[in-house]
Coordinates of N, CA and C in Angstrom, one line a residue:
M1 N -3.3 7.1 -1.4 CA -2.4 6.6 -1.0 C -2.3 5.3 -2.2
W2 N -3.5 4.8 -2.5 CA -3.7 3.9 -3.8 C -2.7 4.3 -5.3
N3 N -3.1 5.5 -6.0 CA -2.7 6.0 -7.1 C -1.3 6.2 -6.9
T4 N -0.7 6.0 -5.7 CA 0.8 6.4 -5.5 C 1.4 4.7 -5.0
L5 N 0.7 4.0 -4.8 CA 1.2 2.8 -4.6 C 1.3 1.9 -5.7
R6 N 0.1 1.9 -6.6 CA 0.1 1.3 -7.7 C 1.3 1.8 -9.0
E7 N 2.1 2.8 -8.2 CA 2.7 2.9 -9.7 C 4.4 2.7 -9.1
I8 N 4.1 2.2 -7.8 CA 5.5 1.7 -7.0 C 6.1 0.2 -7.7
R9 N 7.1 -0.1 -8.1 CA 7.6 -1.2 -9.0 C 8.1 -2.3 -8.2
K10 N 7.6 -3.5 -8.8 CA 7.8 -4.9 -7.9 C 9.4 -4.9 -7.7
F11 N 9.8 -4.8 -6.3 CA 11.1 -5.2 -6.0 C 11.9 -4.0 -5.3
T12 N 10.9 -2.9 -5.4 CA 11.6 -1.6 -4.8 C 11.6 -2.1 -3.1
P13 N 12.8 -1.2 -2.9 CA 13.2 -1.8 -1.5 C 12.1 -1.1 -0.3
K14 N 11.7 -1.8 0.8 CA 11.3 -1.3 1.7 C 11.2 0.2 2.1
A15 N 12.6 0.6 2.5 CA 12.8 2.0 2.9 C 12.5 2.8 1.7
E16 N 12.4 2.3 0.5 CA 12.6 3.5 -0.5 C 10.4 3.6 -0.5
V17 N 9.7 2.1 -0.2 CA 8.4 2.5 -0.4 C 7.9 3.5 1.0
D18 N 8.8 3.2 2.2 CA 8.0 4.1 3.1 C 8.3 5.6 3.0
R19 N 9.5 5.6 2.4 CA 9.6 7.4 2.0 C 8.7 7.5 0.9
I20 N 8.3 6.8 -0.2 CA 7.4 7.5 -1.1 C 6.1 7.5 -0.6
L21 N 5.7 6.7 0.6 CA 4.1 6.9 1.1 C 4.0 7.6 2.0
G22 N 5.5 7.9 2.6 CA 5.2 8.6 3.9 C 4.7 7.8 5.2
A23 N 4.8 6.7 5.5 CA 4.1 6.0 6.4 C 5.2 5.1 7.2
S24 N 4.5 5.5 8.8 CA 5.2 4.2 9.4 C 4.4 3.0 9.8
P25 N 4.8 2.1 9.0 CA 3.8 1.1 8.8 C 4.7 0.2 10.0
V26 N 3.5 -0.8 10.5 CA 3.1 -1.6 11.7 C 3.3 -2.9 11.0
R27 N 4.2 -3.8 11.9 CA 4.6 -5.1 11.1 C 3.5 -6.2 11.7
I28 N 2.8 -7.0 10.6 CA 1.8 -7.8 10.9 C 2.2 -9.0 11.7
E29 N 2.4 -9.0 13.0 CA 2.9 -10.4 13.4 C 4.4 -10.9 13.2
D30 N 4.4 -12.0 12.7 CA 6.2 -12.1 12.4 C 6.4 -12.6 10.9
R31 N 5.3 -12.0 10.1 CA 5.0 -12.2 8.3 C 5.8 -11.3 7.5
P32 N 6.3 -11.3 6.5 CA 6.8 -10.5 5.5 C 5.8 -9.0 5.6
A33 N 4.9 -8.9 6.0 CA 3.9 -7.8 5.6 C 3.6 -6.9 6.8
W34 N 3.4 -5.8 6.3 CA 3.1 -4.6 7.2 C 1.9 -3.8 6.8
Y35 N 1.2 -3.3 7.5 CA 0.2 -2.3 7.5 C 0.8 -0.9 7.5
Y36 N 0.2 -0.5 6.3 CA 0.1 1.2 6.3 C -0.6 1.5 6.5
G37 N -1.9 1.8 7.0 CA -2.6 2.3 7.4 C -4.1 2.4 6.0
G38 N -5.3 2.8 6.8 CA -6.5 2.9 5.4 C -6.8 1.4 4.7
G39 N -6.3 0.9 5.7 CA -6.7 -1.1 5.0 C -5.6 -1.6 3.8
F40 N -4.4 -1.0 3.7 CA -3.6 -1.6 2.9 C -2.6 -2.6 4.0
V41 N -2.1 -3.5 3.5 CA -1.2 -4.5 3.7 C -0.4 -4.6 2.6
L42 N 1.0 -4.6 3.0 CA 1.9 -5.2 1.8 C 2.7 -5.8 2.1
H43 N 3.2 -6.7 1.2 CA 4.0 -8.0 1.4 C 5.1 -7.9 0.5
Y44 N 6.4 -8.2 1.2 CA 7.6 -7.8 1.0 C 8.2 -9.5 0.7
S45 N 8.9 -9.5 -0.4 CA 9.9 -10.4 -0.1 C 11.4 -10.7 0.4
P46 N 12.1 -11.4 0.9 CA 13.5 -11.3 1.3 C 14.4 -11.5 0.3
V47 N 14.5 -11.4 -1.2 CA 15.4 -11.6 -2.3 C 14.3 -11.1 -3.5
R48 N 15.1 -10.6 -4.4 CA 14.5 -10.2 -5.7 C 14.6 -11.6 -6.6
F49 N 13.6 -11.5 -7.5 CA 13.9 -13.0 -8.5 C 12.8 -12.3 -9.4
R50 N 13.3 -13.5 -10.6 CA 12.7 -13.4 -11.7 C 12.3 -14.9 -12.2
V51 N 11.4 -15.0 -13.1 CA 11.3 -16.3 -13.5 C 11.1 -16.4 -15.0
E52 N 12.2 -17.6 -15.1 CA 12.8 -18.1 -16.6 C 12.3 -19.2 -16.8
G53 N 11.4 -19.3 -17.6 CA 10.4 -20.6 -17.9 C 10.1 -21.4 -16.4
I54 N 10.3 -22.1 -16.1 CA 9.7 -22.7 -15.0 C 10.7 -22.5 -13.9
Q55 N 11.7 -21.5 -13.7 CA 12.8 -21.2 -12.8 C 12.7 -19.9 -12.5
R56 N 12.7 -20.2 -10.7 CA 12.9 -18.8 -10.3 C 14.7 -18.7 -10.2
V57 N 14.3 -17.4 -10.5 CA 16.0 -17.2 -10.8 C 16.3 -15.8 -9.5
E58 N 16.7 -16.1 -8.3 CA 17.2 -15.0 -7.4 C 18.6 -14.4 -8.1
Y59 N 18.1 -12.6 -7.7 CA 19.6 -12.1 -8.4 C 19.4 -11.1 -7.0
G60 N 20.7 -10.4 -6.7 CA 21.1 -9.0 -5.7 C 20.9 -9.8 -4.5
G61 N 21.0 -8.5 -3.7 CA 21.2 -9.1 -2.4 C 20.1 -9.1 -1.2
P62 N 20.2 -9.8 0.1 CA 18.8 -9.8 0.9 C 18.4 -8.3 1.2
G63 N 17.4 -8.3 1.6 CA 17.0 -7.2 1.9 C 15.2 -7.2 2.0
E64 N 14.5 -6.3 2.1 CA 12.9 -6.6 2.2 C 12.3 -5.7 0.7
Y65 N 11.4 -6.4 -0.3 CA 11.6 -6.1 -1.4 C 10.1 -6.0 -1.9
I66 N 9.2 -5.0 -2.1 CA 7.6 -5.1 -2.0 C 7.5 -6.1 -3.3
V67 N 6.6 -6.7 -3.1 CA 5.9 -7.9 -4.0 C 4.6 -7.3 -4.5
G68 N 3.9 -6.9 -3.2 CA 2.3 -6.4 -3.8 C 1.5 -6.4 -2.2
G69 N 0.0 -6.8 -2.5 CA -0.1 -6.6 -0.9 C -1.8 -6.5 -1.2
W70 N -2.5 -6.4 -0.1 CA -4.0 -6.2 0.0 C -4.7 -5.1 0.4
H71 N -6.2 -4.9 -0.2 CA -6.8 -3.4 0.7 C -8.3 -4.6 1.0
F72 N -8.4 -4.1 2.1 CA -9.7 -4.2 2.6 C -10.8 -3.2 3.4
P73 N -11.7 -2.9 3.3 CA -12.3 -1.7 3.7 C -12.9 -1.3 4.9
D74 N -12.6 -2.5 5.6 CA -13.0 -2.6 7.2 C -12.2 -3.3 8.0
A75 N -12.0 -3.2 9.1 CA -10.7 -3.8 9.7 C -11.0 -5.4 10.1
D76 N -12.3 -5.7 10.4 CA -12.8 -7.0 10.2 C -12.4 -8.0 9.2
T77 N -13.0 -7.4 8.2 CA -12.7 -7.8 7.1 C -11.3 -8.3 6.9
L78 N -10.1 -7.7 7.0 CA -8.8 -7.5 6.9 C -8.6 -8.5 8.1
K79 N -9.0 -8.8 9.1 CA -8.5 -9.2 10.1 C -8.9 -10.9 9.7
L80 N -10.2 -11.2 9.0 CA -10.5 -12.1 8.9 C -9.7 -13.0 7.4
E81 N -9.5 -11.9 6.5 CA -8.8 -12.7 5.3 C -7.3 -13.2 5.5
L82 N -6.7 -12.1 6.7 CA -5.1 -12.6 6.9 C -4.9 -13.2 8.2
G83 N -6.1 -13.6 9.0 CA -6.0 -14.9 9.8 C -5.6 -14.0 11.0
L84 N -6.0 -13.1 11.6 CA -5.4 -12.5 12.5 C -6.4 -11.9 13.8
T85 N -5.7 -12.9 15.0 CA -6.4 -12.4 16.0 C -6.5 -11.1 16.8
C86 N -5.0 -10.8 16.8 CA -4.8 -9.6 17.5 C -4.3 -8.8 16.9
F87 N -5.1 -7.6 16.4 CA -4.7 -6.8 15.1 C -5.7 -5.4 15.5
D88 N -5.1 -4.3 16.1 CA -5.7 -3.4 16.8 C -6.4 -2.1 16.1
A89 N -5.5 -1.9 14.6 CA -5.7 -0.9 13.5 C -7.2 -1.2 13.1
E90 N -8.0 -0.1 13.4 CA -9.3 0.3 12.9 C -9.5 1.3 11.9
D91 N -8.6 1.6 11.5 CA -8.8 2.8 10.3 C -8.9 2.5 8.5
A92 N -9.1 1.4 8.7 CA -9.5 0.6 7.0 C -10.9 1.2 6.6
V93 N -10.4 1.7 5.2 CA -11.9 2.6 4.7 C -11.8 2.1 3.2
P94 N -12.9 2.3 3.0 CA -13.1 1.7 1.4 C -12.5 2.9 0.7
L95 N -11.7 2.6 -0.9 CA -11.0 3.7 -1.5 C -12.0 4.6 -2.3
E96 N -11.3 5.8 -2.0 CA -12.1 6.8 -2.9 C -11.9 6.8 -4.5
E97 N -10.8 6.3 -5.0 CA -10.3 6.0 -6.3 C -10.7 4.7 -6.7
D98 N -11.1 4.7 -8.1 CA -11.1 3.4 -8.3 C -9.8 2.5 -8.4
I99 N -10.2 1.1 -8.1 CA -9.3 0.2 -7.9 C -8.4 -0.3 -9.4
V100 N -9.3 -0.1 -10.3 CA -9.1 -0.2 -12.2 C -9.4 1.0 -12.4
D101 N -8.6 1.9 -13.1 CA -8.8 3.1 -13.2 C -10.5 2.8 -14.4
G102 N -11.4 3.5 -14.0 CA -12.6 3.8 -14.8 C -13.3 2.4 -15.1
V103 N -12.7 1.3 -14.7 CA -13.1 0.2 -14.6 C -13.8 -0.6 -13.4
I104 N -13.1 -0.6 -12.1 CA -13.7 -1.8 -11.2 C -13.3 -0.4 -9.8
T105 N -14.7 -0.7 -9.0 CA -14.3 0.1 -7.9 C -15.1 -1.1 -6.7
Y106 N -14.9 -0.4 -5.5 CA -15.8 -1.1 -4.4 C -17.4 -1.2 -4.7
Q107 N -18.1 -0.5 -5.7 CA -19.3 -0.8 -6.3 C -19.6 -1.8 -7.2
S108 N -18.5 -2.3 -7.8 CA -18.5 -3.5 -9.0 C -18.9 -4.4 -8.3
T109 N -19.7 -5.5 -9.0 CA -20.1 -6.8 -8.7 C -19.3 -7.7 -9.1
F110 N -19.6 -8.9 -8.7 CA -18.8 -10.4 -9.3 C -19.3 -10.3 -10.7
Q111 N -20.7 -10.0 -11.3 CA -20.8 -10.3 -12.8 C -20.2 -9.3 -13.5
E112 N -20.1 -8.0 -13.1 CA -19.6 -6.6 -13.8 C -18.0 -6.8 -14.2
I113 N -17.4 -7.3 -13.1 CA -16.1 -7.4 -13.1 C -16.0 -8.8 -14.1
H114 N -16.7 -9.9 -14.6 CA -16.6 -11.1 -15.2 C -16.5 -10.5 -16.6
R115 N -17.9 -9.5 -16.9 CA -17.8 -9.2 -18.1 C -17.0 -8.2 -18.7
C116 N -16.3 -7.5 -17.6 CA -15.2 -6.9 -18.3 C -14.0 -7.5 -18.5
A117 N -14.0 -8.6 -17.9 CA -12.7 -9.2 -18.2 C -12.5 -10.2 -19.2
A118 N -14.0 -10.4 -19.5 CA -14.4 -11.1 -21.1 C -14.4 -10.2 -22.3
R119 N -14.7 -8.8 -21.8 CA -14.6 -8.0 -23.3 C -13.2 -7.2 -23.4
H120 N -12.1 -7.7 -22.2 CA -10.8 -7.3 -22.6 C -9.4 -8.5 -22.6
S121 N -9.8 -9.6 -22.0 CA -8.8 -10.4 -22.0 C -9.2 -11.6 -20.7
L122 N -9.6 -12.9 -21.3 CA -9.5 -13.9 -20.4 C -8.3 -14.8 -20.1
E123 N -7.4 -14.2 -21.0 CA -6.1 -15.1 -21.1 C -5.5 -15.4 -19.4
Y124 N -5.5 -14.3 -18.6 CA -5.2 -14.3 -17.2 C -6.3 -14.4 -16.4
Y125 N -7.2 -15.1 -16.4 CA -8.6 -14.9 -15.7 C -9.1 -16.2 -15.1
S126 N -9.3 -16.3 -13.8 CA -10.1 -17.6 -13.2 C -10.7 -17.0 -12.0
E127 N -11.5 -17.9 -11.6 CA -13.0 -17.6 -10.4 C -12.9 -19.0 -9.9
G128 N -13.6 -18.8 -8.3 CA -13.9 -19.9 -7.8 C -14.3 -19.5 -6.4
E129 N -14.4 -20.6 -5.2 CA -14.7 -20.2 -4.2 C -14.0 -20.4 -3.4
T130 N -14.0 -19.7 -2.2 CA -13.1 -20.7 -0.7 C -13.9 -20.7 0.2
Q131 N -13.5 -22.0 1.0 CA -14.2 -22.4 2.1 C -13.4 -22.6 3.4
C132 N -14.1 -22.4 4.5 CA -13.4 -22.7 5.8 C -14.0 -23.8 6.5
L133 N -13.4 -24.3 7.6 CA -13.8 -25.5 8.5 C -14.9 -24.7 9.5
V134 N -15.8 -24.9 9.4 CA -16.8 -24.5 10.7 C -17.3 -25.7 11.5
E135 N -17.2 -25.8 12.7 CA -17.6 -26.4 13.3 C -17.8 -28.2 12.5
G136 N -16.7 -28.4 12.1 CA -16.4 -29.8 11.7 C -16.8 -30.2 10.3
S137 N -17.5 -29.0 9.8 CA -17.8 -29.0 8.3 C -17.3 -27.6 7.2
M138 N -17.3 -28.3 6.0 CA -16.6 -26.9 5.2 C -17.7 -26.1 5.1
A139 N -17.7 -24.6 4.7 CA -18.5 -23.6 4.8 C -18.0 -23.0 3.7
F140 N -19.1 -22.1 2.8 CA -18.7 -21.1 2.1 C -18.0 -20.0 2.5
L141 N -16.9 -19.3 2.2 CA -16.2 -18.2 2.8 C -16.3 -16.9 2.1
R142 N -16.1 -17.3 0.5 CA -16.0 -16.2 -0.3 C -16.1 -16.5 -1.6
R143 N -16.3 -15.9 -2.6 CA -16.1 -16.3 -4.3 C -14.7 -15.3 -4.3
W144 N -14.3 -15.6 -5.5 CA -13.1 -14.9 -6.1 C -13.0 -14.9 -7.6
I145 N -12.1 -13.8 -8.1 CA -12.0 -13.6 -9.4 C -10.3 -13.0 -9.5
A146 N -10.0 -14.0 -9.9 CA -8.3 -13.6 -10.3 C -8.4 -13.0 -11.5
W147 N -7.8 -11.6 -12.0 CA -7.9 -11.4 -13.7 C -6.7 -10.1 -13.4
E148 N -5.7 -10.6 -14.5 CA -4.1 -10.0 -14.2 C -3.3 -10.2 -12.6
E149 N -3.5 -8.8 -12.5 CA -2.3 -8.8 -11.5 C -3.0 -8.5 -10.3
Y150 N -4.8 -8.9 -10.3 CA -5.8 -8.7 -9.5 C -6.3 -9.9 -8.8
E151 N -6.6 -9.9 -7.8 CA -7.4 -11.0 -7.5 C -8.7 -10.1 -6.2
F152 N -9.9 -10.3 -6.8 CA -11.0 -10.0 -6.0 C -11.6 -10.2 -5.1
Y153 N -12.1 -10.5 -4.2 CA -13.1 -11.2 -3.0 C -14.5 -10.5 -2.9
F154 N -15.4 -11.6 -2.7 CA -16.8 -11.0 -2.8 C -17.3 -12.2 -1.5
Y155 N -18.1 -11.5 -0.8 CA -18.7 -12.0 0.1 C -20.0 -12.6 0.3
G156 N -20.6 -13.1 -1.0 CA -21.6 -13.8 -0.9 C -21.9 -14.5 -2.3
K157 N -22.5 -15.3 -2.3 CA -22.8 -16.5 -3.6 C -23.3 -15.6 -5.3
S158 N -24.1 -14.6 -5.0 CA -24.9 -14.1 -5.7 C -23.9 -13.3 -7.0
R159 N -24.0 -13.2 -8.1 CA -23.5 -12.8 -9.2 C -23.2 -10.9 -9.1
K160 N -24.4 -10.8 -8.1 CA -24.4 -9.1 -7.8 C -23.7 -9.0 -6.3
T161 N -23.2 -9.8 -5.9 CA -22.3 -9.5 -4.8 C -21.0 -8.4 -5.1
K162 N -21.1 -7.1 -4.3 CA -19.9 -6.4 -4.5 C -18.5 -6.2 -4.1
V163 N -17.5 -6.0 -4.7 CA -16.2 -6.3 -4.3 C -16.2 -5.8 -2.7
T164 N -15.5 -6.8 -1.9 CA -15.1 -7.0 -0.4 C -13.8 -6.8 -0.3
G165 N -12.8 -6.9 -1.0 CA -11.6 -6.5 -0.9 C -10.8 -7.0 -1.9
F166 N -9.4 -6.8 -2.3 CA -8.6 -7.2 -3.5 C -7.3 -7.6 -3.0
R167 N -6.3 -8.2 -3.9 CA -5.2 -8.6 -3.4 C -4.3 -7.9 -4.8
F168 N -3.4 -7.6 -4.6 CA -2.7 -6.8 -6.1 C -1.4 -7.1 -6.0
V169 N -1.0 -7.2 -7.2 CA 0.3 -7.5 -7.3 C 1.4 -6.5 -7.9
Q170 N 2.4 -5.8 -7.6 CA 2.9 -4.6 -8.1 C 3.6 -4.9 -9.4
P171 N 3.4 -3.7 -10.3 CA 4.0 -4.0 -11.6 C 5.4 -4.0 -12.0
E172 N 5.8 -5.0 -12.6 CA 7.5 -4.9 -13.1 C 7.9 -3.6 -13.7

């Protein structure tokens, strides 16, 4: 599914995405997000838009247009990341194909992705930590790397921690 999904252009109507993927998605609560199976959640926008300078310019009619999504290789991580309490899908699995062709897989570590980005381009690169409130105190949740159209998640502080999920934006 991933090889097909990453070829779908941003702002493709949901009906066309469903036809291409051949899926019967399940809506995630009252969000503009749909679960397509295998750990994929796709996010939709009610309008098409482009950014001109610092202005967001909307165009076209209302609808549901794909913007991007997430992939998590297990249901527990998917539920945690998306803040879901009651979500029944248990079919999330690691990708068989590369996340980024020949560069990044679920076996890639924080350190490997950092080095890869440094070799290619750090123009659209950032990294950091996310924390959450646990029993009245802030606690480490995960590390992340945002690079180009991806955000990679790592559930460990070590630079050798492997990818545990990712967010992506559809190509324009």
